[in-house]
């Protein structure tokens, strides 16, 4: 079976919160504070019901490896992803971005990622997938037409 994206559901909420609150994830996030369970569940349920939000879990056979969110604004999808602690630096970031291009076909014509300057691993993942890179201060924007 190998690597694939499957739709996320309510049963994935706790692992996504755990990954989100990991110290390395927070270090590279735009929002650095820990998120409490109640706040996360309210946000997560709203995302699950949002027709302009796509939520996925990166699977390696039966193992959960990461989380991908694509928020749609008109014909642009904004990518946000997390790779599970202990699974980083194995190429999964490159793969989750590659797979994101295959699962979003509902009128989205471009994908965009925003990454902090200090998050070189994520920046490499976007560059590996041939995203155009633009910098504005300490924020890097990655754009690809699909």
Tab-separated table of N, CA and C in Angstrom:
chain	number	residue	atom	x	y	z
A	1	UNK	N	0.825	-1.186	0.000
A	1	UNK	CA	0.000	0.000	0.000
A	1	UNK	C	0.873	1.255	0.000
A	2	UNK	N	1.888	1.319	0.852
A	2	UNK	CA	2.810	2.439	0.846
A	2	UNK	C	2.240	3.727	1.405
A	3	UNK	N	2.733	4.854	0.881
A	3	UNK	CA	2.327	6.179	1.346
A	3	UNK	C	1.073	6.645	0.620
A	4	UNK	N	0.135	7.194	1.375
A	4	UNK	CA	-1.071	7.757	0.789
A	4	UNK	C	-1.722	8.727	1.760
A	5	UNK	N	-2.576	9.570	1.233
A	5	UNK	CA	-3.385	10.474	2.050
A	5	UNK	C	-4.778	9.904	2.170
A	6	UNK	N	-5.298	9.930	3.369
A	6	UNK	CA	-6.697	9.571	3.573
A	6	UNK	C	-7.386	10.745	4.238
A	7	UNK	N	-8.664	10.865	4.025
A	7	UNK	CA	-9.418	11.936	4.661
A	7	UNK	C	-9.351	11.826	6.172
A	8	UNK	N	-9.127	12.944	6.832
A	8	UNK	CA	-9.115	12.969	8.299
A	8	UNK	C	-10.555	12.974	8.806
A	9	UNK	N	-10.744	12.463	10.009
A	9	UNK	CA	-12.066	12.485	10.635
A	9	UNK	C	-11.917	12.823	12.113
A	10	UNK	N	-13.017	12.790	12.818
A	10	UNK	CA	-13.015	13.192	14.223
A	10	UNK	C	-12.077	12.326	15.062
A	11	UNK	N	-11.861	11.080	14.653
A	11	UNK	CA	-10.978	10.181	15.403
A	11	UNK	C	-9.509	10.588	15.328
A	12	UNK	N	-9.168	11.490	14.420
A	12	UNK	CA	-7.790	11.959	14.280
A	12	UNK	C	-7.511	13.215	15.103
A	13	UNK	N	-8.513	13.757	15.741
A	13	UNK	CA	-8.377	15.043	16.440
A	13	UNK	C	-7.270	15.028	17.495
A	14	UNK	N	-7.221	13.997	18.310
A	14	UNK	CA	-6.250	13.983	19.410
A	14	UNK	C	-4.812	13.862	18.921
A	15	UNK	N	-4.560	13.035	17.899
A	15	UNK	CA	-3.178	12.898	17.414
A	15	UNK	C	-2.733	14.188	16.734
A	16	UNK	N	-3.654	14.851	16.040
A	16	UNK	CA	-3.309	16.125	15.404
A	16	UNK	C	-2.977	17.176	16.461
A	17	UNK	N	-3.730	17.202	17.558
A	17	UNK	CA	-3.422	18.116	18.660
A	17	UNK	C	-2.064	17.786	19.269
A	18	UNK	N	-1.777	16.511	19.466
A	18	UNK	CA	-0.484	16.093	20.017
A	18	UNK	C	0.661	16.561	19.109
A	19	UNK	N	0.524	16.356	17.799
A	19	UNK	CA	1.557	16.790	16.865
A	19	UNK	C	1.675	18.306	16.865
A	20	UNK	N	0.531	18.993	16.923
A	20	UNK	CA	0.515	20.463	16.895
A	20	UNK	C	1.226	21.047	18.110
A	21	UNK	N	1.077	20.419	19.264
A	21	UNK	CA	1.666	20.942	20.498
A	21	UNK	C	3.102	20.485	20.732
A	22	UNK	N	3.645	19.680	19.834
A	22	UNK	CA	5.047	19.281	19.913
A	22	UNK	C	5.920	20.533	19.865
A	23	UNK	N	6.980	20.562	20.634
A	23	UNK	CA	7.801	21.771	20.740
A	23	UNK	C	8.427	22.179	19.408
A	24	UNK	N	8.857	21.233	18.595
A	24	UNK	CA	9.458	21.571	17.297
A	24	UNK	C	8.395	22.126	16.354
A	25	UNK	N	7.215	21.526	16.367
A	25	UNK	CA	6.114	22.037	15.539
A	25	UNK	C	5.796	23.473	15.929
A	26	UNK	N	5.672	23.732	17.229
A	26	UNK	CA	5.363	25.091	17.696
A	26	UNK	C	6.469	26.075	17.338
A	27	UNK	N	7.707	25.628	17.410
A	27	UNK	CA	8.840	26.497	17.074
A	27	UNK	C	8.733	27.013	15.636
A	28	UNK	N	8.208	26.187	14.734
A	28	UNK	CA	8.112	26.552	13.323
A	28	UNK	C	6.722	27.019	12.905
A	29	UNK	N	5.810	27.124	13.850
A	29	UNK	CA	4.450	27.582	13.554
A	29	UNK	C	4.363	29.095	13.700
A	30	UNK	N	3.390	29.677	13.043
A	30	UNK	CA	3.159	31.108	13.208
A	30	UNK	C	2.534	31.386	14.571
A	31	UNK	N	1.807	30.423	15.094
A	31	UNK	CA	1.218	30.515	16.424
A	31	UNK	C	1.995	29.559	17.331
A	32	UNK	N	2.756	30.097	18.262
A	32	UNK	CA	3.735	29.303	19.005
A	32	UNK	C	3.224	28.708	20.322
A	33	UNK	N	2.080	29.159	20.796
A	33	UNK	CA	1.604	28.688	22.089
A	33	UNK	C	0.974	27.294	21.980
A	34	UNK	N	0.936	26.595	23.128
A	34	UNK	CA	0.233	25.320	23.193
A	34	UNK	C	-1.266	25.583	23.074
A	35	UNK	N	-1.951	24.659	22.452
A	35	UNK	CA	-3.401	24.747	22.284
A	35	UNK	C	-4.043	23.747	23.244
A	36	UNK	N	-5.053	24.187	23.979
A	36	UNK	CA	-5.734	23.270	24.890
A	36	UNK	C	-6.756	22.423	24.120
A	37	UNK	N	-7.161	21.328	24.709
A	37	UNK	CA	-8.041	20.351	24.075
A	37	UNK	C	-9.359	20.974	23.623
A	38	UNK	N	-9.989	21.724	24.484
A	38	UNK	CA	-11.294	22.314	24.157
A	38	UNK	C	-11.198	23.274	22.966
A	39	UNK	N	-10.202	24.130	22.973
A	39	UNK	CA	-10.007	25.069	21.863
A	39	UNK	C	-9.735	24.316	20.565
A	40	UNK	N	-8.896	23.295	20.644
A	40	UNK	CA	-8.577	22.495	19.463
A	40	UNK	C	-9.826	21.807	18.915
A	41	UNK	N	-10.610	21.203	19.786
A	41	UNK	CA	-11.792	20.469	19.322
A	41	UNK	C	-12.795	21.403	18.648
A	42	UNK	N	-12.971	22.582	19.178
A	42	UNK	CA	-13.873	23.551	18.557
A	42	UNK	C	-13.368	23.912	17.156
A	43	UNK	N	-12.064	24.221	17.051
A	43	UNK	CA	-11.455	24.547	15.764
A	43	UNK	C	-11.543	23.361	14.807
A	44	UNK	N	-11.199	22.169	15.283
A	44	UNK	CA	-11.140	20.980	14.437
A	44	UNK	C	-12.525	20.630	13.878
A	45	UNK	N	-13.517	20.676	14.715
A	45	UNK	CA	-14.885	20.381	14.246
A	45	UNK	C	-15.334	21.397	13.200
A	46	UNK	N	-14.954	22.653	13.388
A	46	UNK	CA	-15.332	23.665	12.401
A	46	UNK	C	-14.612	23.408	11.073
A	47	UNK	N	-13.373	22.965	11.120
A	47	UNK	CA	-12.631	22.654	9.898
A	47	UNK	C	-13.205	21.429	9.196
A	48	UNK	N	-13.609	20.428	9.968
A	48	UNK	CA	-14.208	19.232	9.367
A	48	UNK	C	-15.493	19.557	8.596
A	49	UNK	N	-16.227	20.544	9.064
A	49	UNK	CA	-17.493	20.887	8.409
A	49	UNK	C	-17.352	22.019	7.382
A	50	UNK	N	-16.158	22.558	7.221
A	50	UNK	CA	-15.918	23.667	6.300
A	50	UNK	C	-15.722	23.114	4.883
A	51	UNK	N	-16.599	23.482	3.955
A	51	UNK	CA	-16.511	22.979	2.580
A	51	UNK	C	-15.266	23.477	1.850
A	52	UNK	N	-14.620	24.509	2.370
A	52	UNK	CA	-13.414	25.057	1.762
A	52	UNK	C	-12.141	24.613	2.472
A	53	UNK	N	-12.253	23.553	3.251
A	53	UNK	CA	-11.100	23.021	3.965
A	53	UNK	C	-10.999	21.522	3.702
A	54	UNK	N	-9.799	21.107	3.328
A	54	UNK	CA	-9.514	19.697	3.092
A	54	UNK	C	-8.546	19.235	4.171
A	55	UNK	N	-8.904	18.183	4.887
A	55	UNK	CA	-8.058	17.638	5.951
A	55	UNK	C	-7.676	16.200	5.608
A	56	UNK	N	-6.398	15.911	5.736
A	56	UNK	CA	-5.900	14.584	5.407
A	56	UNK	C	-4.903	14.109	6.461
A	57	UNK	N	-4.760	12.797	6.514
A	57	UNK	CA	-3.720	12.149	7.309
A	57	UNK	C	-2.804	11.434	6.329
A	58	UNK	N	-1.488	11.673	6.458
A	58	UNK	CA	-0.515	10.939	5.663
A	58	UNK	C	-0.305	9.593	6.345
A	59	UNK	N	-0.527	8.541	5.580
A	59	UNK	CA	-0.387	7.182	6.089
A	59	UNK	C	0.788	6.495	5.403
A	60	UNK	N	1.515	5.707	6.153
A	60	UNK	CA	2.511	4.794	5.602
A	60	UNK	C	2.009	3.410	5.968
A	61	UNK	N	1.351	2.788	5.030
A	61	UNK	CA	0.588	1.568	5.266
A	61	UNK	C	-0.477	1.863	6.317
A	62	UNK	N	-0.336	1.348	7.540
A	62	UNK	CA	-1.351	1.587	8.578
A	62	UNK	C	-0.904	2.607	9.626
A	63	UNK	N	0.275	3.186	9.459
A	63	UNK	CA	0.828	4.112	10.450
A	63	UNK	C	0.558	5.564	10.068
A	64	UNK	N	0.079	6.337	11.036
A	64	UNK	CA	-0.149	7.764	10.832
A	64	UNK	C	1.190	8.493	10.902
A	65	UNK	N	1.497	9.255	9.836
A	65	UNK	CA	2.796	9.903	9.706
A	65	UNK	C	2.690	11.422	9.828
A	66	UNK	N	1.597	11.992	9.367
A	66	UNK	CA	1.472	13.440	9.378
A	66	UNK	C	0.070	13.896	9.054
A	67	UNK	N	-0.098	15.201	9.062
A	67	UNK	CA	-1.392	15.847	8.841
A	67	UNK	C	-1.226	16.926	7.783
A	68	UNK	N	-2.184	16.994	6.871
A	68	UNK	CA	-2.204	18.005	5.821
A	68	UNK	C	-3.540	18.730	5.866
A	69	UNK	N	-3.469	20.059	5.816
A	69	UNK	CA	-4.681	20.876	5.708
A	69	UNK	C	-4.518	21.791	4.507
A	70	UNK	N	-5.553	21.871	3.697
A	70	UNK	CA	-5.564	22.811	2.583
A	70	UNK	C	-6.821	23.660	2.727
A	71	UNK	N	-6.622	24.958	2.933
A	71	UNK	CA	-7.724	25.910	3.033
A	71	UNK	C	-7.882	26.590	1.681
A	72	UNK	N	-9.065	26.482	1.137
A	72	UNK	CA	-9.343	27.033	-0.183
A	72	UNK	C	-9.878	28.460	-0.075
A	73	UNK	N	-9.281	29.367	-0.851
A	73	UNK	CA	-9.781	30.727	-1.016
A	73	UNK	C	-9.864	30.952	-2.524
A	74	UNK	N	-11.076	31.024	-3.042
A	74	UNK	CA	-11.318	31.105	-4.482
A	74	UNK	C	-10.664	29.911	-5.162
A	75	UNK	N	-9.694	30.125	-6.045
A	75	UNK	CA	-9.069	28.994	-6.735
A	75	UNK	C	-7.652	28.716	-6.230
A	76	UNK	N	-7.347	29.162	-5.013
A	76	UNK	CA	-6.037	28.949	-4.400
A	76	UNK	C	-6.195	28.116	-3.130
A	77	UNK	N	-5.332	27.141	-2.960
A	77	UNK	CA	-5.317	26.330	-1.750
A	77	UNK	C	-4.078	26.629	-0.938
A	78	UNK	N	-4.272	26.979	0.334
A	78	UNK	CA	-3.135	27.247	1.221
A	78	UNK	C	-2.804	25.981	2.003
A	79	UNK	N	-1.581	25.509	1.832
A	79	UNK	CA	-1.110	24.269	2.455
A	79	UNK	C	-0.566	24.529	3.849
A	80	UNK	N	-0.953	23.666	4.771
A	80	UNK	CA	-0.363	23.621	6.102
A	80	UNK	C	-0.177	22.140	6.433
A	81	UNK	N	0.989	21.780	6.919
A	81	UNK	CA	1.200	20.359	7.225
A	81	UNK	C	2.093	20.197	8.441
A	82	UNK	N	2.006	19.018	9.021
A	82	UNK	CA	2.842	18.630	10.152
A	82	UNK	C	3.267	17.183	9.955
A	83	UNK	N	4.515	16.913	10.202
A	83	UNK	CA	5.008	15.536	10.222
A	83	UNK	C	5.188	15.146	11.689
A	84	UNK	N	4.768	13.942	12.016
A	84	UNK	CA	4.812	13.463	13.394
A	84	UNK	C	6.237	13.483	13.946
A	85	UNK	N	6.382	13.874	15.219
A	85	UNK	CA	7.703	13.756	15.861
A	85	UNK	C	8.182	12.306	15.736
A	86	UNK	N	9.435	12.130	15.515
A	86	UNK	CA	9.978	10.785	15.328
A	86	UNK	C	9.927	10.310	13.890
A	87	UNK	N	9.213	11.028	13.037
A	87	UNK	CA	9.116	10.666	11.617
A	87	UNK	C	9.735	11.730	10.719
A	88	UNK	N	10.266	12.765	11.322
A	88	UNK	CA	10.851	13.861	10.554
A	88	UNK	C	12.207	13.461	9.968
A	89	UNK	N	12.622	14.221	8.958
A	89	UNK	CA	13.908	14.015	8.284
A	89	UNK	C	14.007	12.666	7.578
A	90	UNK	N	12.860	12.182	7.094
A	90	UNK	CA	12.820	10.919	6.352
A	90	UNK	C	12.180	11.089	4.971
A	91	UNK	N	11.953	12.339	4.571
A	91	UNK	CA	11.363	12.588	3.257
A	91	UNK	C	9.854	12.698	3.243
A	92	UNK	N	9.223	12.565	4.399
A	92	UNK	CA	7.759	12.625	4.446
A	92	UNK	C	7.217	14.018	4.122
A	93	UNK	N	7.939	15.063	4.487
A	93	UNK	CA	7.493	16.418	4.167
A	93	UNK	C	7.428	16.629	2.664
A	94	UNK	N	8.444	16.170	1.953
A	94	UNK	CA	8.443	16.268	0.490
A	94	UNK	C	7.265	15.499	-0.088
A	95	UNK	N	7.012	14.330	0.457
A	95	UNK	CA	5.954	13.470	-0.065
A	95	UNK	C	4.565	14.039	0.215
A	96	UNK	N	4.348	14.604	1.399
A	96	UNK	CA	3.020	15.118	1.718
A	96	UNK	C	2.670	16.297	0.802
A	97	UNK	N	3.675	17.107	0.474
A	97	UNK	CA	3.440	18.216	-0.458
A	97	UNK	C	3.161	17.672	-1.857
A	98	UNK	N	3.931	16.695	-2.287
A	98	UNK	CA	3.692	16.075	-3.598
A	98	UNK	C	2.275	15.502	-3.680
A	99	UNK	N	1.875	14.772	-2.652
A	99	UNK	CA	0.548	14.153	-2.655
A	99	UNK	C	-0.571	15.185	-2.593
A	100	UNK	N	-0.303	16.339	-1.970
A	100	UNK	CA	-1.342	17.367	-1.881
A	100	UNK	C	-1.795	17.812	-3.265
A	101	UNK	N	-0.894	17.800	-4.224
A	101	UNK	CA	-1.221	18.221	-5.583
A	101	UNK	C	-2.167	17.249	-6.272
A	102	UNK	N	-2.214	16.020	-5.801
A	102	UNK	CA	-3.055	14.990	-6.421
A	102	UNK	C	-4.459	14.922	-5.848
A	103	UNK	N	-4.636	15.406	-4.629
A	103	UNK	CA	-5.936	15.234	-3.971
A	103	UNK	C	-6.852	16.432	-4.105
A	104	UNK	N	-6.319	17.570	-4.520
A	104	UNK	CA	-7.140	18.775	-4.618
A	104	UNK	C	-7.362	19.092	-6.093
A	105	UNK	N	-8.536	18.766	-6.571
A	105	UNK	CA	-8.852	19.009	-7.976
A	105	UNK	C	-10.120	19.830	-8.127
A	106	UNK	N	-10.723	20.218	-7.044
A	106	UNK	CA	-12.018	20.888	-7.040
A	106	UNK	C	-11.899	22.383	-7.358
A	107	UNK	N	-11.399	22.709	-8.553
A	107	UNK	CA	-11.309	24.104	-8.955
A	107	UNK	C	-10.134	24.863	-8.385
A	108	UNK	N	-9.256	24.194	-7.679
A	108	UNK	CA	-8.057	24.853	-7.161
A	108	UNK	C	-6.997	24.809	-8.256
A	109	UNK	N	-6.459	25.978	-8.603
A	109	UNK	CA	-5.489	26.071	-9.692
A	109	UNK	C	-4.082	26.417	-9.216
A	110	UNK	N	-3.940	26.725	-7.933
A	110	UNK	CA	-2.620	27.030	-7.382
A	110	UNK	C	-2.582	26.616	-5.919
A	111	UNK	N	-1.421	26.166	-5.484
A	111	UNK	CA	-1.187	25.852	-4.076
A	111	UNK	C	-0.136	26.812	-3.544
A	112	UNK	N	-0.330	27.241	-2.300
A	112	UNK	CA	0.554	28.207	-1.659
A	112	UNK	C	0.920	27.705	-0.272
A	113	UNK	N	2.191	27.823	0.069
A	113	UNK	CA	2.652	27.533	1.409
A	113	UNK	C	3.349	28.750	1.982
A	114	UNK	N	3.189	28.974	3.275
A	114	UNK	CA	3.884	30.062	3.970
A	114	UNK	C	4.770	29.431	5.041
A	115	UNK	N	6.059	29.816	5.036
A	115	UNK	CA	7.021	29.181	5.920
A	115	UNK	C	7.924	30.248	6.525
A	116	UNK	N	8.210	30.120	7.817
A	116	UNK	CA	9.145	31.031	8.451
A	116	UNK	C	10.565	30.771	7.956
A	117	UNK	N	11.355	31.821	7.897
A	117	UNK	CA	12.745	31.743	7.455
A	117	UNK	C	13.501	30.637	8.188
A	118	UNK	N	13.261	30.495	9.484
A	118	UNK	CA	14.006	29.537	10.302
A	118	UNK	C	13.638	28.078	10.030
A	119	UNK	N	12.551	27.840	9.298
A	119	UNK	CA	12.098	26.469	9.057
A	119	UNK	C	12.685	25.941	7.744
A	120	UNK	N	13.975	25.761	7.726
A	120	UNK	CA	14.661	25.301	6.519
A	120	UNK	C	14.178	23.929	6.043
A	121	UNK	N	13.879	22.976	6.937
A	121	UNK	CA	13.386	21.682	6.433
A	121	UNK	C	12.111	21.826	5.589
A	122	UNK	N	11.171	22.620	6.024
A	122	UNK	CA	9.940	22.803	5.254
A	122	UNK	C	10.211	23.567	3.968
A	123	UNK	N	11.080	24.543	4.034
A	123	UNK	CA	11.437	25.297	2.827
A	123	UNK	C	12.035	24.367	1.779
A	124	UNK	N	12.886	23.426	2.204
A	124	UNK	CA	13.472	22.452	1.282
A	124	UNK	C	12.403	21.575	0.650
A	125	UNK	N	11.389	21.234	1.428
A	125	UNK	CA	10.313	20.374	0.906
A	125	UNK	C	9.562	21.058	-0.227
A	126	UNK	N	9.259	22.333	-0.063
A	126	UNK	CA	8.570	23.057	-1.132
A	126	UNK	C	9.480	23.212	-2.351
A	127	UNK	N	10.725	23.567	-2.130
A	127	UNK	CA	11.647	23.717	-3.262
A	127	UNK	C	11.812	22.400	-4.015
A	128	UNK	N	11.887	21.298	-3.268
A	128	UNK	CA	12.017	19.971	-3.886
A	128	UNK	C	10.853	19.689	-4.838
A	129	UNK	N	9.684	20.205	-4.513
A	129	UNK	CA	8.476	19.992	-5.320
A	129	UNK	C	8.242	21.104	-6.337
A	130	UNK	N	9.301	21.867	-6.616
A	130	UNK	CA	9.275	22.876	-7.686
A	130	UNK	C	8.282	24.011	-7.460
A	131	UNK	N	8.180	24.463	-6.228
A	131	UNK	CA	7.378	25.645	-5.917
A	131	UNK	C	8.237	26.882	-6.123
A	132	UNK	N	7.643	27.923	-6.686
A	132	UNK	CA	8.339	29.205	-6.797
A	132	UNK	C	8.454	29.796	-5.396
A	133	UNK	N	9.587	30.405	-5.093
A	133	UNK	CA	9.867	30.924	-3.757
A	133	UNK	C	9.949	32.445	-3.791
A	134	UNK	N	9.216	33.076	-2.861
A	134	UNK	CA	9.243	34.529	-2.708
A	134	UNK	C	9.384	34.834	-1.227
A	135	UNK	N	10.211	35.815	-0.897
A	135	UNK	CA	10.424	36.176	0.503
A	135	UNK	C	9.857	37.559	0.777
A	136	UNK	N	9.311	37.703	1.963
A	136	UNK	CA	8.877	38.994	2.471
A	136	UNK	C	9.263	39.029	3.943
A	137	UNK	N	10.370	39.699	4.237
A	137	UNK	CA	10.876	39.686	5.611
A	137	UNK	C	11.302	38.283	5.988
A	138	UNK	N	10.792	37.801	7.124
A	138	UNK	CA	11.130	36.463	7.597
A	138	UNK	C	10.137	35.399	7.161
A	139	UNK	N	9.243	35.736	6.236
A	139	UNK	CA	8.255	34.785	5.736
A	139	UNK	C	8.575	34.450	4.279
A	140	UNK	N	8.590	33.165	3.989
A	140	UNK	CA	8.780	32.712	2.625
A	140	UNK	C	7.454	32.159	2.104
A	141	UNK	N	7.129	32.551	0.880
A	141	UNK	CA	5.915	32.089	0.219
A	141	UNK	C	6.319	31.131	-0.896
A	142	UNK	N	5.606	30.030	-0.983
A	142	UNK	CA	5.859	29.036	-2.014
A	142	UNK	C	4.583	28.878	-2.822
A	143	UNK	N	4.706	28.997	-4.136
A	143	UNK	CA	3.536	28.986	-4.998
A	143	UNK	C	3.775	28.040	-6.157
A	144	UNK	N	2.722	27.262	-6.483
A	144	UNK	CA	2.795	26.365	-7.622
A	144	UNK	C	1.439	26.297	-8.292
A	145	UNK	N	1.422	26.472	-9.606
A	145	UNK	CA	0.202	26.280	-10.371
A	145	UNK	C	0.017	24.788	-10.588
A	146	UNK	N	-1.231	24.329	-10.450
A	146	UNK	CA	-1.500	22.893	-10.644
A	146	UNK	C	-2.578	22.711	-11.697
